[in-house]
N, CA, C and O atoms as a Tripos MOL2 file, in Angstrom:
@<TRIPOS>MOLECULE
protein
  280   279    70     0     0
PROTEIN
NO_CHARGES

@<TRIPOS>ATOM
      1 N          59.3700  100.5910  128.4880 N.3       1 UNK1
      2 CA         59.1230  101.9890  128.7890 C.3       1 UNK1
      3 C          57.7820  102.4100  128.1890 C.2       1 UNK1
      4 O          57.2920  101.7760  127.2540 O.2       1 UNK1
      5 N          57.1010  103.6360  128.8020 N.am      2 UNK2
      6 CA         55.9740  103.2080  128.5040 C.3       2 UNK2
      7 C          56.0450  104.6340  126.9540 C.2       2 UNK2
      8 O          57.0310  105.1670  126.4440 O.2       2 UNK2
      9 N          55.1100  104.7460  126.7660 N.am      3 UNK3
     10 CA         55.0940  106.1350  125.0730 C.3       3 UNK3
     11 C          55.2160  107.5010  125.9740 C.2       3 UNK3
     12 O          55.9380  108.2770  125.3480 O.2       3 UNK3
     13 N          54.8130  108.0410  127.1180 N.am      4 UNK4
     14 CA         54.7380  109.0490  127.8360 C.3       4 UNK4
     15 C          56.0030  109.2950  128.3120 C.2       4 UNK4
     16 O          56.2290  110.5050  128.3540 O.2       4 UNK4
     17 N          57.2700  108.3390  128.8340 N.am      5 UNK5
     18 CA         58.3730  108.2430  128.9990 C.3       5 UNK5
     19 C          58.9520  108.4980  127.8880 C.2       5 UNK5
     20 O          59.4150  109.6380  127.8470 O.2       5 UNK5
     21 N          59.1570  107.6680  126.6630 N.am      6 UNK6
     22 CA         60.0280  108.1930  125.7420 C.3       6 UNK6
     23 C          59.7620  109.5350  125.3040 C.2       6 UNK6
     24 O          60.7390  110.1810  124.9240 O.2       6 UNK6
     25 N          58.5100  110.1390  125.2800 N.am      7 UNK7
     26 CA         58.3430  111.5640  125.2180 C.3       7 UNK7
     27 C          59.2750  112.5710  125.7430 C.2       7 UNK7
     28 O          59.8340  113.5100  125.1760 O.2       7 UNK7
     29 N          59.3240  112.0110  127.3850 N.am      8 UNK8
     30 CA         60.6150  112.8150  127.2650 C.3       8 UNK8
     31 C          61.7850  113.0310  127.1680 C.2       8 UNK8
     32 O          62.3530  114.0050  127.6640 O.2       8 UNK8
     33 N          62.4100  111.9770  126.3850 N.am      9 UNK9
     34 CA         64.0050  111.3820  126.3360 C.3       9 UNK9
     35 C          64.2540  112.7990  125.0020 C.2       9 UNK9
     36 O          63.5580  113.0760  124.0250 O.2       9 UNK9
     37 N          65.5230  113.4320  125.5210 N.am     10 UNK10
     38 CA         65.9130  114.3450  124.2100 C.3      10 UNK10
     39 C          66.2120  113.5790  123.2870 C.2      10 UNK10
     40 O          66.6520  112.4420  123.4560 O.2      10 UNK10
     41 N          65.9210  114.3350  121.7600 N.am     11 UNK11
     42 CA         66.2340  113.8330  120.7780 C.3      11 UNK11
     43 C          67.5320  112.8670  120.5810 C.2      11 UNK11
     44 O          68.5570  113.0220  121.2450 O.2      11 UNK11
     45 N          67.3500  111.7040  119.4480 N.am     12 UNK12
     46 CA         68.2230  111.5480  119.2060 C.3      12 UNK12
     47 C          69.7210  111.5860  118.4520 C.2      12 UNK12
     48 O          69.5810  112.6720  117.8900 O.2      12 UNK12
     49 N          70.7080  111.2540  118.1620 N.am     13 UNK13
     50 CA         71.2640  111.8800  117.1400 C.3      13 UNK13
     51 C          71.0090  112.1520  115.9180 C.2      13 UNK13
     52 O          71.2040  113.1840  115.2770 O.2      13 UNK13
     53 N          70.5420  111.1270  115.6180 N.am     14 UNK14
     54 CA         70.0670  111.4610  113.9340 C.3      14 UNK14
     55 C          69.1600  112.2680  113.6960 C.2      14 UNK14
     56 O          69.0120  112.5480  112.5070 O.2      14 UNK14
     57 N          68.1160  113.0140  114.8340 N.am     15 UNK15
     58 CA         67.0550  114.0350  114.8350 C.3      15 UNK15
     59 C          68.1100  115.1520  115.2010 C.2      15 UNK15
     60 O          67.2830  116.0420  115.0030 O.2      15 UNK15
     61 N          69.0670  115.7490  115.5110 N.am     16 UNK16
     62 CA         69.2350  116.6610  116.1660 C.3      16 UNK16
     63 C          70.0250  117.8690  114.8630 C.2      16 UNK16
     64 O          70.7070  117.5800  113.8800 O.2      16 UNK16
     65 N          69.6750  118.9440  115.2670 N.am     17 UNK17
     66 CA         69.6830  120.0430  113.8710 C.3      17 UNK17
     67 C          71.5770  120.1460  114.0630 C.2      17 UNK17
     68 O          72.3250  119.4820  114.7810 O.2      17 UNK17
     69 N          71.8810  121.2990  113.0590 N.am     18 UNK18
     70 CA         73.4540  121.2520  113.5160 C.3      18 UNK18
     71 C          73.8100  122.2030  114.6300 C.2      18 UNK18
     72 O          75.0030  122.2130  114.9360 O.2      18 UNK18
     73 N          73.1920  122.8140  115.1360 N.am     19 UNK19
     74 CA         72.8020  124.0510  115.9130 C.3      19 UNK19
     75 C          73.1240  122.8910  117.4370 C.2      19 UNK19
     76 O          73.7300  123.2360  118.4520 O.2      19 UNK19
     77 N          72.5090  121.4960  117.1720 N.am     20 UNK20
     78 CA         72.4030  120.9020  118.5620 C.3      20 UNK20
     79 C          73.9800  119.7090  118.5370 C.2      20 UNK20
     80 O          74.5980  119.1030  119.4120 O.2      20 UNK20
     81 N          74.0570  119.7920  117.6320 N.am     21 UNK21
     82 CA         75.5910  118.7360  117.7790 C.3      21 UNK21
     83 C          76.6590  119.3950  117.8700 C.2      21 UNK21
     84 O          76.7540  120.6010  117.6470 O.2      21 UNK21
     85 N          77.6540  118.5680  118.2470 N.am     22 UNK22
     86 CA         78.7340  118.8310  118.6910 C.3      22 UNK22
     87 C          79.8660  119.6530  117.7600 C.2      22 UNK22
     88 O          79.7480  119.1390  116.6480 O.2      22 UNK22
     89 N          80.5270  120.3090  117.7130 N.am     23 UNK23
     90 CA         81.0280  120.9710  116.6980 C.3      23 UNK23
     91 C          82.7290  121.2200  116.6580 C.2      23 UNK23
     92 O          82.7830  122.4480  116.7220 O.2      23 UNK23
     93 N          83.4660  120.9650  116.6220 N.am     24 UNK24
     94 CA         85.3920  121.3560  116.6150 C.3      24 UNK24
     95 C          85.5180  122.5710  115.4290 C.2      24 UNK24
     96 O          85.1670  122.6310  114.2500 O.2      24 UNK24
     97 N          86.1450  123.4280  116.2800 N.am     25 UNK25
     98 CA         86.4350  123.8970  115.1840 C.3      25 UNK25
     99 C          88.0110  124.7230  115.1840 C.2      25 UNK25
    100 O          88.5830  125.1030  116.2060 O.2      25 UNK25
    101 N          88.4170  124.8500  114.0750 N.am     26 UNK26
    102 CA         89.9580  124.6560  113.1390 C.3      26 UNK26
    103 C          90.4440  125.8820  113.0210 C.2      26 UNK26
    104 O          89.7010  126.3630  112.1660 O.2      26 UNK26
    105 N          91.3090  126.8160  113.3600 N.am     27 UNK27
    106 CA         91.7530  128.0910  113.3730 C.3      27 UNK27
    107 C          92.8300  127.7610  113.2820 C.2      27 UNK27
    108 O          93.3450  126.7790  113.8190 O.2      27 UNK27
    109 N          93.6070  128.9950  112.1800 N.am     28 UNK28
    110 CA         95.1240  128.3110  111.6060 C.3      28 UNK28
    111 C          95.5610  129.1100  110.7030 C.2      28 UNK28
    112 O          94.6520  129.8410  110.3100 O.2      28 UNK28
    113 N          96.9500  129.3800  109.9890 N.am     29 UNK29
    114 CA         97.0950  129.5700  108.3670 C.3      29 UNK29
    115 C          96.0580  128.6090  107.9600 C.2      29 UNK29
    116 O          95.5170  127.8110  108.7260 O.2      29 UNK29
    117 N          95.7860  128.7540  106.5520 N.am     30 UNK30
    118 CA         95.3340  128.1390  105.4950 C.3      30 UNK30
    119 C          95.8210  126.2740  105.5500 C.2      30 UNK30
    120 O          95.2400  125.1980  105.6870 O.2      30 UNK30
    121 N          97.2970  126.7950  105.3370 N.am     31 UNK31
    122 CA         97.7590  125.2920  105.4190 C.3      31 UNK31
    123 C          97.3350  124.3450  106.4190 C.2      31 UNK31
    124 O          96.8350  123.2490  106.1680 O.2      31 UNK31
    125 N          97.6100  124.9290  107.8360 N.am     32 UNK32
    126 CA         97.3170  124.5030  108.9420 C.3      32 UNK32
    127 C          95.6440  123.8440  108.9320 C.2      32 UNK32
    128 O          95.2580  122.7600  109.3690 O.2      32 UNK32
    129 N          95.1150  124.5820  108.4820 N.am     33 UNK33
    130 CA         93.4520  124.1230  108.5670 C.3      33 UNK33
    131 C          93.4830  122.7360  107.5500 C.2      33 UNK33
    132 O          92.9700  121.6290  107.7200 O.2      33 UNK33
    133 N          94.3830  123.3290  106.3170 N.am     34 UNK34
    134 CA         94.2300  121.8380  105.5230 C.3      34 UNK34
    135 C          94.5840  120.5110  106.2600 C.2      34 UNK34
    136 O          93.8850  119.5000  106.3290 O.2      34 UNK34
    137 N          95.9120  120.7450  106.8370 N.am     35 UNK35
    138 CA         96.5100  119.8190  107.1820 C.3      35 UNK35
    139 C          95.8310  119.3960  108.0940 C.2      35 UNK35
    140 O          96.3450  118.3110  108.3670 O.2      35 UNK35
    141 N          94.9630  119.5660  108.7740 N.am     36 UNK36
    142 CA         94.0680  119.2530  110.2880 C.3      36 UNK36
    143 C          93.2130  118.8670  109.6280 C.2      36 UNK36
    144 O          92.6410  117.9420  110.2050 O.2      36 UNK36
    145 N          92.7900  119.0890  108.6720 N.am     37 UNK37
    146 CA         90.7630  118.3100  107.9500 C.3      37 UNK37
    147 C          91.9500  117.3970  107.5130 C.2      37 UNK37
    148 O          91.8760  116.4300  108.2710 O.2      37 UNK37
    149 N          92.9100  117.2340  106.7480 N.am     38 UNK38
    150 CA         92.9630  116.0280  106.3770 C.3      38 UNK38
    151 C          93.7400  114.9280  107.2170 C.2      38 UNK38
    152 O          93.8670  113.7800  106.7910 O.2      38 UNK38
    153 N          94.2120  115.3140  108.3400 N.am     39 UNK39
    154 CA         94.8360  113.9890  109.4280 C.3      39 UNK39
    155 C          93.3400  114.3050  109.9510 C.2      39 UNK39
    156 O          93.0670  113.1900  110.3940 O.2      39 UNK39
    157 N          92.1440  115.1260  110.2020 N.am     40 UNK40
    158 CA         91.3690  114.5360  111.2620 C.3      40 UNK40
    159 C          90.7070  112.9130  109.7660 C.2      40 UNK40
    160 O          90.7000  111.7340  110.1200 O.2      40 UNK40
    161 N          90.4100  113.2110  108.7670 N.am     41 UNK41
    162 CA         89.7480  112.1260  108.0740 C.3      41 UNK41
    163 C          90.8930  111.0690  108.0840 C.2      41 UNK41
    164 O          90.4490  109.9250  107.9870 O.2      41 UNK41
    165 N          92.1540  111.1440  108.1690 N.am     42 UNK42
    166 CA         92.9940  109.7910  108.3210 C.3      42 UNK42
    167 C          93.0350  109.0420  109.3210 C.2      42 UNK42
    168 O          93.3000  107.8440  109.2240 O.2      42 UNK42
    169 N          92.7060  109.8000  110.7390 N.am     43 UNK43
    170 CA         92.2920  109.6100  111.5780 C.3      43 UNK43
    171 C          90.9830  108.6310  112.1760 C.2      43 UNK43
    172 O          90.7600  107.8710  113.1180 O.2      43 UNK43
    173 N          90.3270  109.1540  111.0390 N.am     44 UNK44
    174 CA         88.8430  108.6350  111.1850 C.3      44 UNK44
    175 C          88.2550  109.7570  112.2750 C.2      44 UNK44
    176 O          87.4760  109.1970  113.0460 O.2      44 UNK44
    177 N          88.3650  110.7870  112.4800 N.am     45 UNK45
    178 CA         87.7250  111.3360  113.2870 C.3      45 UNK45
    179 C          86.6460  112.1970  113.0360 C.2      45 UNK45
    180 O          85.8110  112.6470  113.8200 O.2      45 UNK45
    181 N          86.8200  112.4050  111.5070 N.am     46 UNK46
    182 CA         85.1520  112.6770  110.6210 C.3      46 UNK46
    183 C          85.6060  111.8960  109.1720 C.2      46 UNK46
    184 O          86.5600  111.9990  108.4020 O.2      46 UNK46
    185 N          84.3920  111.0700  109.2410 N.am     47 UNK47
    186 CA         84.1070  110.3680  108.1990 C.3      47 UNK47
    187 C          84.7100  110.9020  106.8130 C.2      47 UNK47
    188 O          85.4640  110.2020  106.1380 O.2      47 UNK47
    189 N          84.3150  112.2110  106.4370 N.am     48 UNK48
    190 CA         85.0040  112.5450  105.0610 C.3      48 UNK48
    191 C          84.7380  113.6610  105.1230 C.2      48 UNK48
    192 O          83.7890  114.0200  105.8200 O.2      48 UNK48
    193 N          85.5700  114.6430  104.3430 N.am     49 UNK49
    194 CA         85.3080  115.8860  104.0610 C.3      49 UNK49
    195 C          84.0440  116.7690  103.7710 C.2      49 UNK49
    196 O          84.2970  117.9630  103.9310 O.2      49 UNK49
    197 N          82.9140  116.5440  103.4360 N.am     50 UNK50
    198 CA         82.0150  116.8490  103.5000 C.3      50 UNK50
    199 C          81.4190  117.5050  105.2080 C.2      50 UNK50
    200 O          80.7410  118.5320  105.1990 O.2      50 UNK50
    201 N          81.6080  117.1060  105.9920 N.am     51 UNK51
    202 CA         81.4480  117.4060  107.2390 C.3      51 UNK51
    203 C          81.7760  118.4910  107.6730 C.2      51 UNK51
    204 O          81.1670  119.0470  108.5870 O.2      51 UNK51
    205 N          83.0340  119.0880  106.9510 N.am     52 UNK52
    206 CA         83.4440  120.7180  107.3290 C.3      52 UNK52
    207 C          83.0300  121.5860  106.7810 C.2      52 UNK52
    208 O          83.0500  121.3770  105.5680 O.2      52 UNK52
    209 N          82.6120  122.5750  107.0610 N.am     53 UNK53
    210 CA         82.1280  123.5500  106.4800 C.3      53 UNK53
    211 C          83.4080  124.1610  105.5450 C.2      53 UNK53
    212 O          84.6010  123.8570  105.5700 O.2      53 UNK53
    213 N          82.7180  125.0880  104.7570 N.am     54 UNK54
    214 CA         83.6530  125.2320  103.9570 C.3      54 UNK54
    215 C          84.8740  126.5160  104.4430 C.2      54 UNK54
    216 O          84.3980  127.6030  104.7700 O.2      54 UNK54
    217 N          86.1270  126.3790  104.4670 N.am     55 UNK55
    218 CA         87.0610  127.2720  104.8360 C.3      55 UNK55
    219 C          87.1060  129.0960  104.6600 C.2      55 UNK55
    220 O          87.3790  129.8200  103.7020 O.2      55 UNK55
    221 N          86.8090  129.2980  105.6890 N.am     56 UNK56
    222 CA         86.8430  131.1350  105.3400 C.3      56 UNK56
    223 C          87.7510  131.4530  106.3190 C.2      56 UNK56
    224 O          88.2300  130.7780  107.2300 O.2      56 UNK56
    225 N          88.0000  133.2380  105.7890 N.am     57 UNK57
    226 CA         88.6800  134.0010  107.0750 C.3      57 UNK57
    227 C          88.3420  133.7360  108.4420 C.2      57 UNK57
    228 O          87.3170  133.3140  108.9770 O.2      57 UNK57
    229 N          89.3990  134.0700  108.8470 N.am     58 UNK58
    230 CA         88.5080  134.0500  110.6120 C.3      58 UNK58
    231 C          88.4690  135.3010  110.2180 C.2      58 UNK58
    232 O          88.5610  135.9050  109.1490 O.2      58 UNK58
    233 N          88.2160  135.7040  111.9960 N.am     59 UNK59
    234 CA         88.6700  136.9280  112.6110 C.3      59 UNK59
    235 C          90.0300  137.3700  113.0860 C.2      59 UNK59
    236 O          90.3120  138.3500  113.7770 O.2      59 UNK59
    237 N          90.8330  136.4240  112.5610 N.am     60 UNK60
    238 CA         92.0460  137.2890  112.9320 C.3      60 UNK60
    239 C          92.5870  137.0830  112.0410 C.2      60 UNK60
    240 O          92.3330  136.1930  111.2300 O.2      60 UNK60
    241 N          93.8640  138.2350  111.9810 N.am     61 UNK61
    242 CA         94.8230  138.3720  110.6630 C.3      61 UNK61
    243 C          95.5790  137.3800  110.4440 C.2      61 UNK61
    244 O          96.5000  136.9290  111.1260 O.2      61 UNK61
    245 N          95.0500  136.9670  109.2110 N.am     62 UNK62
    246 CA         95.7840  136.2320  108.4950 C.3      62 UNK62
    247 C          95.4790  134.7860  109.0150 C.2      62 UNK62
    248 O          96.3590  133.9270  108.9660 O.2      62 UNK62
    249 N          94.5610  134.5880  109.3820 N.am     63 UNK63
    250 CA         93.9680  133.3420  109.9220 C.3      63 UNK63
    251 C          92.7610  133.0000  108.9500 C.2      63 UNK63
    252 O          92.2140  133.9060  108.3210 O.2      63 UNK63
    253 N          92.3130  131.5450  108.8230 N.am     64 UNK64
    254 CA         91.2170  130.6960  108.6320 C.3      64 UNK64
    255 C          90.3920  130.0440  109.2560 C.2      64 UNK64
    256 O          90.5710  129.9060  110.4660 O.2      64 UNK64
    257 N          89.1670  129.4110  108.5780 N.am     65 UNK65
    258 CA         89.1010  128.6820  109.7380 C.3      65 UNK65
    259 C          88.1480  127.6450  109.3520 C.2      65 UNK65
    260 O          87.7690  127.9180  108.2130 O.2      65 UNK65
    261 N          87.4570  126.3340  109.8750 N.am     66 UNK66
    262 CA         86.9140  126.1170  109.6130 C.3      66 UNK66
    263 C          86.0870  125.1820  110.7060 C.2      66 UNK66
    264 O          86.3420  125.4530  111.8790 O.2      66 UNK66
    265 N          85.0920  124.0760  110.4690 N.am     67 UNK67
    266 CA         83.9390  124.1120  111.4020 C.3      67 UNK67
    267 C          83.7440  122.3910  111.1290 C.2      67 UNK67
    268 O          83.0370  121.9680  110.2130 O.2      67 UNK67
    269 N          84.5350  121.4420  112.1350 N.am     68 UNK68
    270 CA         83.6580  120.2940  112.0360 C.3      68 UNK68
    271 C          82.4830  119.6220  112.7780 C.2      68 UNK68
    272 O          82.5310  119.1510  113.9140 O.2      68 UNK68
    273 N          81.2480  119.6610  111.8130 N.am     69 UNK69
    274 CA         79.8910  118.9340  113.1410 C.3      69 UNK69
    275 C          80.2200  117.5890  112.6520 C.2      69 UNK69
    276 O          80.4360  117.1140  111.5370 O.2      69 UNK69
    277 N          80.1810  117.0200  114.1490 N.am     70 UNK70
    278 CA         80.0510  115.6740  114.3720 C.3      70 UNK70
    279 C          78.3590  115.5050  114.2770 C.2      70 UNK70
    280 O          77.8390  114.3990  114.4290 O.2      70 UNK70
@<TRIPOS>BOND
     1     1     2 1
     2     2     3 1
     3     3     4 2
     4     3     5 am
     5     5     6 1
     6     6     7 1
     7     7     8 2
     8     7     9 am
     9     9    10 1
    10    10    11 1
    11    11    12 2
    12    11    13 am
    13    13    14 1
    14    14    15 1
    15    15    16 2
    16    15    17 am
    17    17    18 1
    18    18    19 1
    19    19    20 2
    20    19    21 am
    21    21    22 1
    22    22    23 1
    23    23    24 2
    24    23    25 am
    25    25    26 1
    26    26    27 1
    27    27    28 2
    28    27    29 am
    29    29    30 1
    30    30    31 1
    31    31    32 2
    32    31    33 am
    33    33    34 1
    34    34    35 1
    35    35    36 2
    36    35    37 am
    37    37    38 1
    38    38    39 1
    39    39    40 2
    40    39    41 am
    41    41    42 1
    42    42    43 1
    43    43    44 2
    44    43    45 am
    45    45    46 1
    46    46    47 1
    47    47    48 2
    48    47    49 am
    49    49    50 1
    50    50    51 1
    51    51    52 2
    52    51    53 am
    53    53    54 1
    54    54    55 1
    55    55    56 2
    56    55    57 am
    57    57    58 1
    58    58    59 1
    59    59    60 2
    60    59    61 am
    61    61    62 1
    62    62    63 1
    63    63    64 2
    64    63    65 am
    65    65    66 1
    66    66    67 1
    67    67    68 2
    68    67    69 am
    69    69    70 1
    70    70    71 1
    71    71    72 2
    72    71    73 am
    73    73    74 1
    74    74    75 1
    75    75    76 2
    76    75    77 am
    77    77    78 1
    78    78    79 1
    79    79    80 2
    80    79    81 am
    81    81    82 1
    82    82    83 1
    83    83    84 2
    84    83    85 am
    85    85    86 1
    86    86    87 1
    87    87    88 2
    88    87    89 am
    89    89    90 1
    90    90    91 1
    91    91    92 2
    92    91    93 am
    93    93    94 1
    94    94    95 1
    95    95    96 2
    96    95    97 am
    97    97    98 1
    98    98    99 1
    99    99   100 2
   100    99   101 am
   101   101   102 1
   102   102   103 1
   103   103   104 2
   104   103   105 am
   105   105   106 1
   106   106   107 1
   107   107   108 2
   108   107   109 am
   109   109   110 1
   110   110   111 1
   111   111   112 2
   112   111   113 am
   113   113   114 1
   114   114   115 1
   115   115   116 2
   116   115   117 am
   117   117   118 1
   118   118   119 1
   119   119   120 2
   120   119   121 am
   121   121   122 1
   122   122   123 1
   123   123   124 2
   124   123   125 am
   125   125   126 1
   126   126   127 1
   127   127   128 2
   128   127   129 am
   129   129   130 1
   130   130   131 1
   131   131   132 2
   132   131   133 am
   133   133   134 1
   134   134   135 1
   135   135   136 2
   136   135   137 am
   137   137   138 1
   138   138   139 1
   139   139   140 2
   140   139   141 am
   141   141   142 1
   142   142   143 1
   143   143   144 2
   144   143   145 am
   145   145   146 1
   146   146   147 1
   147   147   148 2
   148   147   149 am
   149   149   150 1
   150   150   151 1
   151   151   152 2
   152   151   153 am
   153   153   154 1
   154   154   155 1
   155   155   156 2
   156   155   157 am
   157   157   158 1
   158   158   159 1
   159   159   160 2
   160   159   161 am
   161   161   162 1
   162   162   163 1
   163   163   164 2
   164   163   165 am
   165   165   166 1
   166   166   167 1
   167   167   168 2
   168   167   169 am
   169   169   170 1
   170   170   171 1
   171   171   172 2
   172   171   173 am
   173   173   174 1
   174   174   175 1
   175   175   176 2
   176   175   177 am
   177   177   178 1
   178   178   179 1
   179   179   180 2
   180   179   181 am
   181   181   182 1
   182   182   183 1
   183   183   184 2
   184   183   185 am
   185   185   186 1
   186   186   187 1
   187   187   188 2
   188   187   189 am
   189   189   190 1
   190   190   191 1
   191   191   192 2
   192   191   193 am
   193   193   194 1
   194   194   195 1
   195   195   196 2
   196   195   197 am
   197   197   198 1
   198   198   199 1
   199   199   200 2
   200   199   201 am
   201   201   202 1
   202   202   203 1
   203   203   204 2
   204   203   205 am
   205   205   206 1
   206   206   207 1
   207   207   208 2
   208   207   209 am
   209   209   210 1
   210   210   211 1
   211   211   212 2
   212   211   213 am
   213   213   214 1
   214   214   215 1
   215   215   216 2
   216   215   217 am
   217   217   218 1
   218   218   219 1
   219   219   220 2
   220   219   221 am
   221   221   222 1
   222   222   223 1
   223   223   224 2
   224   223   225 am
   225   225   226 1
   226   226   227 1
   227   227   228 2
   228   227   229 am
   229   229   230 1
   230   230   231 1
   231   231   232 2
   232   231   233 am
   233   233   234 1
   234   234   235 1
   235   235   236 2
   236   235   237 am
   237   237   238 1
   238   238   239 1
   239   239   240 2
   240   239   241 am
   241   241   242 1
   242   242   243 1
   243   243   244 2
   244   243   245 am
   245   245   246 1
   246   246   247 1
   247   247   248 2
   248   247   249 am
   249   249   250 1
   250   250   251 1
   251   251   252 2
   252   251   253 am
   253   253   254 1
   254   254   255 1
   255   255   256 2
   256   255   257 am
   257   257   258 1
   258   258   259 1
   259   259   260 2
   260   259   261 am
   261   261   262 1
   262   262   263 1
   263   263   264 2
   264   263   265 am
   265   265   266 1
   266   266   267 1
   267   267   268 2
   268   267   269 am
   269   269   270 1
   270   270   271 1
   271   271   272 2
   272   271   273 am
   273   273   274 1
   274   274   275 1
   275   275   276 2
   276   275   277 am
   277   277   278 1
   278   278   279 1
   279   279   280 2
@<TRIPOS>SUBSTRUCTURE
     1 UNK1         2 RESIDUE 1 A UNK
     2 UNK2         6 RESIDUE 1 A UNK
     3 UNK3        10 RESIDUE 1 A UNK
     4 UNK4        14 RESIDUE 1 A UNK
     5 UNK5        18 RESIDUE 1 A UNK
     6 UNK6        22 RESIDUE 1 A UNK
     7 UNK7        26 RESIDUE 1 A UNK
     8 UNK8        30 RESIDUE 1 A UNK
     9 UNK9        34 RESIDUE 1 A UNK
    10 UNK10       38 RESIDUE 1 A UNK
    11 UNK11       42 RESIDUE 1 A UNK
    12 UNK12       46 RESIDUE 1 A UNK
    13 UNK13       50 RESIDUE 1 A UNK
    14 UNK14       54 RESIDUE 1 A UNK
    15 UNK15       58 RESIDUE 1 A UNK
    16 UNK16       62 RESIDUE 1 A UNK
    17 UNK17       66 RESIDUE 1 A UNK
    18 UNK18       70 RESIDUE 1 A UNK
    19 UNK19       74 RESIDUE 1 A UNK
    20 UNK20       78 RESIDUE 1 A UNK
    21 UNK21       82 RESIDUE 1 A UNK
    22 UNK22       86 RESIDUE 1 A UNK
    23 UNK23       90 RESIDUE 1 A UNK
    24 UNK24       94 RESIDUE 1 A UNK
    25 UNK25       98 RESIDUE 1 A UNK
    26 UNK26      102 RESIDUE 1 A UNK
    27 UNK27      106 RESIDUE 1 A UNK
    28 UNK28      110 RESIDUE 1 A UNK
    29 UNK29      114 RESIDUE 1 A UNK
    30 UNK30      118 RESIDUE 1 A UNK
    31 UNK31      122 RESIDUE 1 A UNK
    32 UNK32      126 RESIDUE 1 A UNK
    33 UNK33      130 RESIDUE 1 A UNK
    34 UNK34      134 RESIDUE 1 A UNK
    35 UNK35      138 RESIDUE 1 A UNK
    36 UNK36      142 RESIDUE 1 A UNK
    37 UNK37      146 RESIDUE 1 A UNK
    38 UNK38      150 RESIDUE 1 A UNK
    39 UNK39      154 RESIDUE 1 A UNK
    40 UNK40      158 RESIDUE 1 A UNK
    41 UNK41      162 RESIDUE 1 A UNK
    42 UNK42      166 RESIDUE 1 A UNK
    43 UNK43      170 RESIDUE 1 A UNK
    44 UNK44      174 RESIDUE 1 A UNK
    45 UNK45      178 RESIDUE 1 A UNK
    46 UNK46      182 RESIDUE 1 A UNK
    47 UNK47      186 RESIDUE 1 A UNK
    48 UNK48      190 RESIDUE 1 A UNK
    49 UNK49      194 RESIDUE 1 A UNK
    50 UNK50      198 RESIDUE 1 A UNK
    51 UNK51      202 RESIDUE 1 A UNK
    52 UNK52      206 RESIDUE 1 A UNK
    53 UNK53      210 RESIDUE 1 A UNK
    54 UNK54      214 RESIDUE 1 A UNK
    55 UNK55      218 RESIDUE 1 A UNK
    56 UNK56      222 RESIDUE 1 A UNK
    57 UNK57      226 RESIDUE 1 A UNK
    58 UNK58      230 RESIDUE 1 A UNK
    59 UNK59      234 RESIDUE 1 A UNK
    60 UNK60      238 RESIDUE 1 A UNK
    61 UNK61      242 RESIDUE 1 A UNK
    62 UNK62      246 RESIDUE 1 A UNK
    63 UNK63      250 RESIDUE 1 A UNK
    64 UNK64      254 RESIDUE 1 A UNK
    65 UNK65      258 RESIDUE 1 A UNK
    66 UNK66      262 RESIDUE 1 A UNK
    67 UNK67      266 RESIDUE 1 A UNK
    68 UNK68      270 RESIDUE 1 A UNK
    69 UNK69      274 RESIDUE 1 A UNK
    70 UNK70      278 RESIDUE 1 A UNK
């Protein structure tokens, strides 16, 4: 391929901000959110806890929530 071609191939993953990756995200009781970050890492479906953002209110009562980027 020639350098003018790869110019325009979109970024790749490891360049891409968190704004551009893919994102799941976890709405629940409290418990519920735990219990989902931790079968998604038993899972293997994010590497480790670090990946979620950290747990806040949602917007609805009595709900949480939280945010995994792949």
């Amino acid at each position: 391929m020639s350098t003018e071609f790869n110019e325009l191939l979109p970024l790749s993953h490891g360049n891409q901000s968190h704004a551009d990756k893919s994102q799941i995200w976890i709405i629940g009781t409290r418990d519920q959110v735990i219990h989902t970050m931790n079968e998604f890492c038993v899972k293997r479906i994010a590497t480790d806890r670090a990946k979620f953002t950290p747990i806040i209110p949602a917007p609805f009562e009595g709900k949480y929530m939280t945010v995994l980027i792949r």
